[in-house]
Amino acid sequence: MQYQGNLIKMSSKLDGDNVSYSLRLDEDEVDMTQMLGKSLTLTYQNKINCIKCGKETKKSFGQGFCYPCFTTAPEASECVLRPDRCKAHLGISRDMAWSEDHCLKPHIVYLAVSGGLKVGITRLSQVPTRWIDQGAERAIRLCQVPNRHIAGVVEKFLMKLFGDKTNWKKMVTNEDLPGIDLPAEKEKALDSLPPELRQYALFDDQEVFDFSYPVNQWPVNPSQHNFDKEMVIQGKLQGIRGQYLFFEGEKVLNVRRFSGYKIQLSVD
Ligand SMILES: [Zn+2]
C-alpha cells in the first residue's frame, strides 16, 4: 500500500483508556494503530505546503506555516504559545472571529503526567484530545475559566510550582513518575492560588484520566528523525504516543513538527 500527502497532526480516538490514531494523507484516512508491527517507509518529497494557505514554502515556520501566514494567521499568534498575553478579551486579536471561537471560550487548566508533571491549559472542548496530543499518561483538571487569557494567568502562576513543557525523551521512553499522586498535587496547586484565581478552582472534581498508548516496544535511547537532514525514515513501527511514531532502531518521528511536509508512506 502507498499513500501520499502533506503531513498534519494525527487525530486520535479514545476507547476506555485506549488511544488509537489515524493520519490523514490527501483523501486517505490511514489507521496508524493498525500499522503497528508493519514495516513503513516515509519519504519526504522535498516540498512543503503551508497548512493555512496551501502555498508552497521553502521553509516551515511555527510547525507548518509559510512566512506570511506565520506573521498574520491567528493560529500562529503570540497567544498560542503565551496565553497570558492573549488580548482577545480586550477586543484585540489578529482575527476576532477566530478568537471568538478559540480564545473567548471556556478553558481548562490541568496537571498532566507526560514524561514529567506539567501544568497546561486547553479549551474545554479540546479535553481529552489535547492530553493525548501531548502524550499524557494521566491528567486531572484544576480550574475552569471563561477565556484563554485567564487560563494563561493561572498557568503562569502555577509554573512557579510545576513545569509547563513535555520532556519528549522521557515521554517516548515511558519514564512517567509512577508514584505521583495527582489529587494531592492538585490540592497543592489550588492552595497556592491567590483568591482572584482560586475562584475558578474545580474543588469537587477528583477525576483522574488515564491513557494507554498503542506501543509494542518502547525506545530506550531514542533520537528524533529530521526530514530536513534525511529524506527517508524506514523500519518497523513499534509504537505511537502523543504525536510521535516509534520506529525500530531507536528512531522517533514527531509528526506535528513536520506539518505541511509532503511525504509518501509505503507499507510493506
Ligand atoms: Zn501560508
Short mmCIF file of C-alpha atoms and ligand atoms in Angstrom, two decimals:
data_model
loop_
_atom_site.label_atom_id
_atom_site.label_comp_id
_atom_site.label_asym_id
_atom_site.label_seq_id
_atom_site.Cartn_x
_atom_site.Cartn_y
_atom_site.Cartn_z
CA MET A 1 0.00 0.00 0.00
CA GLN A 2 1.12 3.50 -0.74
CA TYR A 3 -0.20 6.88 0.36
CA GLN A 4 0.90 10.40 -0.37
CA GLY A 5 0.07 13.79 1.12
CA ASN A 6 1.12 16.67 3.34
CA LEU A 7 1.71 15.69 6.96
CA ILE A 8 -0.72 17.03 9.52
CA LYS A 9 -1.03 16.10 13.17
CA MET A 10 -2.58 12.70 13.73
CA SER A 11 -6.11 12.52 15.06
CA SER A 12 -6.88 10.29 17.98
CA LYS A 13 -9.75 8.31 19.40
CA LEU A 14 -10.28 7.11 22.92
CA ASP A 15 -11.97 3.81 23.75
CA GLY A 16 -11.96 3.46 27.54
CA ASP A 17 -8.31 4.29 28.32
CA ASN A 18 -7.04 3.03 24.98
CA VAL A 19 -5.81 5.59 22.45
CA SER A 20 -5.85 4.89 18.72
CA TYR A 21 -4.54 7.08 15.92
CA SER A 22 -5.21 7.93 12.31
CA LEU A 23 -3.26 10.05 9.86
CA ARG A 24 -4.91 11.94 7.02
CA LEU A 25 -2.94 11.92 3.76
CA ASP A 26 -4.85 13.58 0.91
CA GLU A 27 -8.12 11.64 0.62
CA ASP A 28 -6.97 8.72 2.75
CA GLU A 29 -7.51 8.30 6.47
CA VAL A 30 -4.71 5.91 7.40
CA ASP A 31 -5.34 3.84 10.54
CA MET A 32 -1.92 4.16 12.22
CA THR A 33 -2.74 1.81 15.10
CA GLN A 34 -3.21 -0.95 12.51
CA MET A 35 0.31 -0.19 11.21
CA LEU A 36 1.91 -1.40 14.44
CA GLY A 37 4.39 -4.18 13.71
CA LYS A 38 4.45 -3.39 9.98
CA SER A 39 7.41 -2.09 8.02
CA LEU A 40 6.86 1.53 6.99
CA THR A 41 8.82 3.84 4.73
CA LEU A 42 8.17 7.56 4.94
CA THR A 43 9.86 9.53 2.19
CA TYR A 44 9.94 13.32 2.18
CA GLN A 45 9.12 14.66 -1.30
CA ASN A 46 11.14 17.86 -0.82
CA LYS A 47 8.06 20.05 -0.86
CA ILE A 48 6.35 21.95 1.96
CA ASN A 49 2.86 23.43 1.66
CA CYS A 50 1.64 25.94 4.23
CA ILE A 51 -1.00 24.34 6.49
CA LYS A 52 -3.01 27.59 6.40
CA CYS A 53 -2.96 28.84 2.76
CA GLY A 54 -1.62 25.75 0.97
CA LYS A 55 1.06 27.66 -0.94
CA GLU A 56 4.46 26.09 -1.36
CA THR A 57 7.09 27.41 1.04
CA LYS A 58 10.84 26.73 1.13
CA LYS A 59 10.85 26.68 4.90
CA SER A 60 8.28 25.91 7.58
CA PHE A 61 7.65 28.50 10.30
CA GLY A 62 5.92 27.63 13.60
CA GLN A 63 5.33 23.98 12.62
CA GLY A 64 3.80 24.32 9.17
CA PHE A 65 3.18 27.94 8.19
CA CYS A 66 4.65 29.94 5.29
CA TYR A 67 6.23 33.17 6.48
CA PRO A 68 3.31 35.46 5.51
CA CYS A 69 0.81 33.21 7.35
CA PHE A 70 3.17 32.86 10.31
CA THR A 71 3.08 36.64 10.72
CA THR A 72 -0.67 37.12 10.08
CA ALA A 73 -2.63 33.93 10.86
CA PRO A 74 -4.44 33.88 14.21
CA GLU A 75 -3.37 30.22 14.62
CA ALA A 76 0.23 31.45 14.80
CA SER A 77 -0.30 34.46 17.06
CA GLU A 78 1.66 35.09 20.25
CA CYS A 79 -1.21 33.94 22.45
CA VAL A 80 -0.92 30.37 21.15
CA LEU A 81 2.40 29.97 22.96
CA ARG A 82 1.92 32.72 25.56
CA PRO A 83 -1.76 32.53 26.54
CA ASP A 84 -1.35 35.03 29.38
CA ARG A 85 -0.65 37.63 26.69
CA CYS A 86 -3.91 36.92 24.83
CA LYS A 87 -5.79 40.21 24.37
CA ALA A 88 -8.94 38.86 22.74
CA HIS A 89 -10.94 39.69 25.89
CA LEU A 90 -10.00 43.34 25.20
CA GLY A 91 -11.11 43.05 21.57
CA ILE A 92 -7.52 42.85 20.28
CA SER A 93 -6.56 39.94 18.02
CA ARG A 94 -5.29 39.13 14.53
CA ASP A 95 -8.79 37.88 13.72
CA MET A 96 -11.62 38.47 16.20
CA ALA A 97 -13.92 35.91 14.57
CA TRP A 98 -11.27 33.23 15.15
CA SER A 99 -10.66 34.47 18.68
CA GLU A 100 -14.39 34.29 19.49
CA ASP A 101 -14.21 30.56 18.74
CA HIS A 102 -10.79 29.86 20.25
CA CYS A 103 -9.80 32.42 22.91
CA LEU A 104 -13.16 33.60 24.27
CA LYS A 105 -14.40 30.11 25.12
CA PRO A 106 -14.18 28.31 28.48
CA HIS A 107 -10.72 26.89 29.14
CA ILE A 108 -9.41 24.20 31.46
CA VAL A 109 -6.18 24.43 33.45
CA TYR A 110 -4.84 20.96 34.17
CA LEU A 111 -1.97 18.92 35.53
CA ALA A 112 -0.73 16.10 33.33
CA VAL A 113 1.95 13.45 33.59
CA SER A 114 3.69 13.21 30.23
CA GLY A 115 7.28 12.31 30.97
CA GLY A 116 7.24 14.72 33.92
CA LEU A 117 4.47 16.52 35.76
CA LYS A 118 3.34 19.67 33.96
CA VAL A 119 0.69 22.33 34.09
CA GLY A 120 -1.16 23.18 30.91
CA ILE A 121 -4.27 24.81 29.51
CA THR A 122 -6.70 23.93 26.77
CA ARG A 123 -10.13 24.83 25.52
CA LEU A 124 -12.84 22.87 27.33
CA SER A 125 -13.89 21.32 24.01
CA GLN A 126 -10.32 20.00 23.47
CA VAL A 127 -10.48 17.72 26.52
CA PRO A 128 -9.18 14.98 26.28
CA THR A 129 -7.73 15.47 22.74
CA ARG A 130 -5.10 17.93 23.92
CA TRP A 131 -3.84 15.50 26.57
CA ILE A 132 -3.48 12.71 24.02
CA ASP A 133 -1.62 15.05 21.60
CA GLN A 134 0.89 15.68 24.37
CA GLY A 135 1.15 12.00 25.17
CA ALA A 136 -0.16 12.42 28.71
CA GLU A 137 -0.27 9.23 30.73
CA ARG A 138 -2.59 10.78 33.32
CA ALA A 139 -4.30 14.12 33.78
CA ILE A 140 -6.51 15.97 36.27
CA ARG A 141 -8.48 19.20 35.83
CA LEU A 142 -7.65 22.09 38.16
CA CYS A 143 -9.72 25.08 37.11
CA GLN A 144 -12.31 26.09 34.57
CA VAL A 145 -12.03 29.71 33.45
CA PRO A 146 -14.01 31.86 30.98
CA ASN A 147 -11.24 32.63 28.47
CA ARG A 148 -7.71 31.95 27.28
CA HIS A 149 -6.15 34.96 28.95
CA ILE A 150 -7.27 33.95 32.46
CA ALA A 151 -6.18 30.36 31.77
CA GLY A 152 -2.76 31.73 30.84
CA VAL A 153 -2.57 33.80 34.03
CA VAL A 154 -3.40 30.75 36.18
CA GLU A 155 -0.89 28.63 34.25
CA LYS A 156 1.85 31.22 34.63
CA PHE A 157 1.18 31.40 38.35
CA LEU A 158 1.40 27.60 38.69
CA MET A 159 4.63 27.47 36.70
CA LYS A 160 6.31 28.54 39.94
CA LEU A 161 5.46 25.04 41.25
CA PHE A 162 5.26 22.90 38.10
CA GLY A 163 6.95 22.70 34.73
CA ASP A 164 4.99 23.56 31.58
CA LYS A 165 6.98 21.60 28.99
CA THR A 166 6.74 17.98 27.95
CA ASN A 167 10.12 16.24 28.10
CA TRP A 168 9.86 14.32 24.82
CA LYS A 169 12.60 11.88 25.67
CA LYS A 170 11.01 10.84 28.96
CA MET A 171 7.63 10.73 27.25
CA VAL A 172 8.68 8.41 24.43
CA THR A 173 10.70 6.18 26.78
CA ASN A 174 7.76 5.83 29.18
CA GLU A 175 9.52 7.32 32.20
CA ASP A 176 6.44 8.67 33.87
CA LEU A 177 6.68 9.23 37.64
CA PRO A 178 4.66 6.12 38.61
CA GLY A 179 4.22 7.14 42.27
CA ILE A 180 2.82 10.60 41.74
CA ASP A 181 -0.50 11.39 43.45
CA LEU A 182 -2.40 13.72 41.12
CA PRO A 183 -5.25 14.64 43.52
CA ALA A 184 -2.59 15.59 46.13
CA GLU A 185 -0.68 17.65 43.54
CA LYS A 186 -3.96 19.30 42.59
CA GLU A 187 -4.60 20.27 46.19
CA LYS A 188 -1.11 21.76 46.41
CA ALA A 189 -1.73 23.71 43.20
CA LEU A 190 -5.11 25.11 44.27
CA ASP A 191 -3.81 26.02 47.73
CA SER A 192 -1.12 28.16 46.13
CA LEU A 193 -3.54 30.26 44.06
CA PRO A 194 -4.49 33.78 45.16
CA PRO A 195 -8.26 34.27 45.79
CA GLU A 196 -8.92 36.00 42.45
CA LEU A 197 -7.71 32.89 40.63
CA ARG A 198 -8.89 30.38 43.22
CA GLN A 199 -12.49 31.33 42.44
CA TYR A 200 -12.17 29.21 39.26
CA ALA A 201 -10.99 26.05 41.06
CA LEU A 202 -12.80 22.76 40.41
CA PHE A 203 -12.63 21.63 44.04
CA ASP A 204 -15.06 18.73 43.75
CA ASP A 205 -13.63 17.23 40.58
CA GLN A 206 -11.22 14.45 41.58
CA GLU A 207 -11.45 12.51 38.33
CA VAL A 208 -8.08 11.28 37.10
CA PHE A 209 -7.90 10.48 33.38
CA ASP A 210 -5.70 7.58 32.31
CA PHE A 211 -4.36 6.94 28.83
CA SER A 212 -2.86 3.83 27.36
CA TYR A 213 -0.99 4.17 24.06
CA PRO A 214 -0.54 1.62 21.28
CA VAL A 215 3.06 0.52 21.90
CA ASN A 216 4.67 -2.87 21.24
CA GLN A 217 8.12 -1.78 22.33
CA TRP A 218 9.37 1.42 23.99
CA PRO A 219 12.54 3.10 22.75
CA VAL A 220 15.40 3.13 25.28
CA ASN A 221 17.75 5.78 23.90
CA PRO A 222 15.80 7.44 21.07
CA SER A 223 16.86 10.09 18.59
CA GLN A 224 14.50 12.29 16.59
CA HIS A 225 14.26 11.92 12.87
CA ASN A 226 14.66 15.17 10.92
CA PHE A 227 13.29 15.29 7.35
CA ASP A 228 15.40 18.41 6.65
CA LYS A 229 18.53 16.28 7.04
CA GLU A 230 17.34 12.86 5.93
CA MET A 231 14.65 12.25 3.34
CA VAL A 232 13.69 8.75 4.45
CA ILE A 233 12.71 7.07 7.69
CA GLN A 234 12.17 3.36 7.47
CA GLY A 235 11.53 0.46 9.76
CA LYS A 236 9.00 -1.48 11.73
CA LEU A 237 6.54 0.71 13.61
CA GLN A 238 6.96 -0.11 17.32
CA GLY A 239 4.53 2.32 18.88
CA ILE A 240 2.74 5.67 18.95
CA ARG A 241 2.43 8.17 21.79
CA GLY A 242 1.47 11.82 21.61
CA GLN A 243 2.39 12.87 18.08
CA TYR A 244 5.43 10.56 17.97
CA LEU A 245 5.86 7.44 15.87
CA PHE A 246 8.41 4.95 17.24
CA PHE A 247 10.44 3.03 14.68
CA GLU A 248 12.75 0.08 15.25
CA GLY A 249 16.34 1.18 15.66
CA GLU A 250 15.55 3.86 18.31
CA LYS A 251 14.31 6.42 15.80
CA VAL A 252 11.22 8.51 16.59
CA LEU A 253 9.31 10.92 14.37
CA ASN A 254 7.40 13.91 15.72
CA VAL A 255 4.68 14.08 13.07
CA ARG A 256 3.44 17.50 14.12
CA ARG A 257 6.87 19.11 13.80
CA PHE A 258 6.77 18.34 10.06
CA SER A 259 3.25 19.62 9.40
CA GLY A 260 2.95 20.65 5.76
CA TYR A 261 5.81 18.41 4.57
CA LYS A 262 4.75 16.35 1.59
CA ILE A 263 5.57 12.70 2.16
CA GLN A 264 4.95 9.30 0.67
CA LEU A 265 4.06 6.47 3.02
CA SER A 266 4.68 2.90 1.87
CA VAL A 267 3.56 -0.09 3.86
CA ASP A 268 5.23 -3.46 3.21
ZN ZN B 1 0.51 30.40 4.09
#
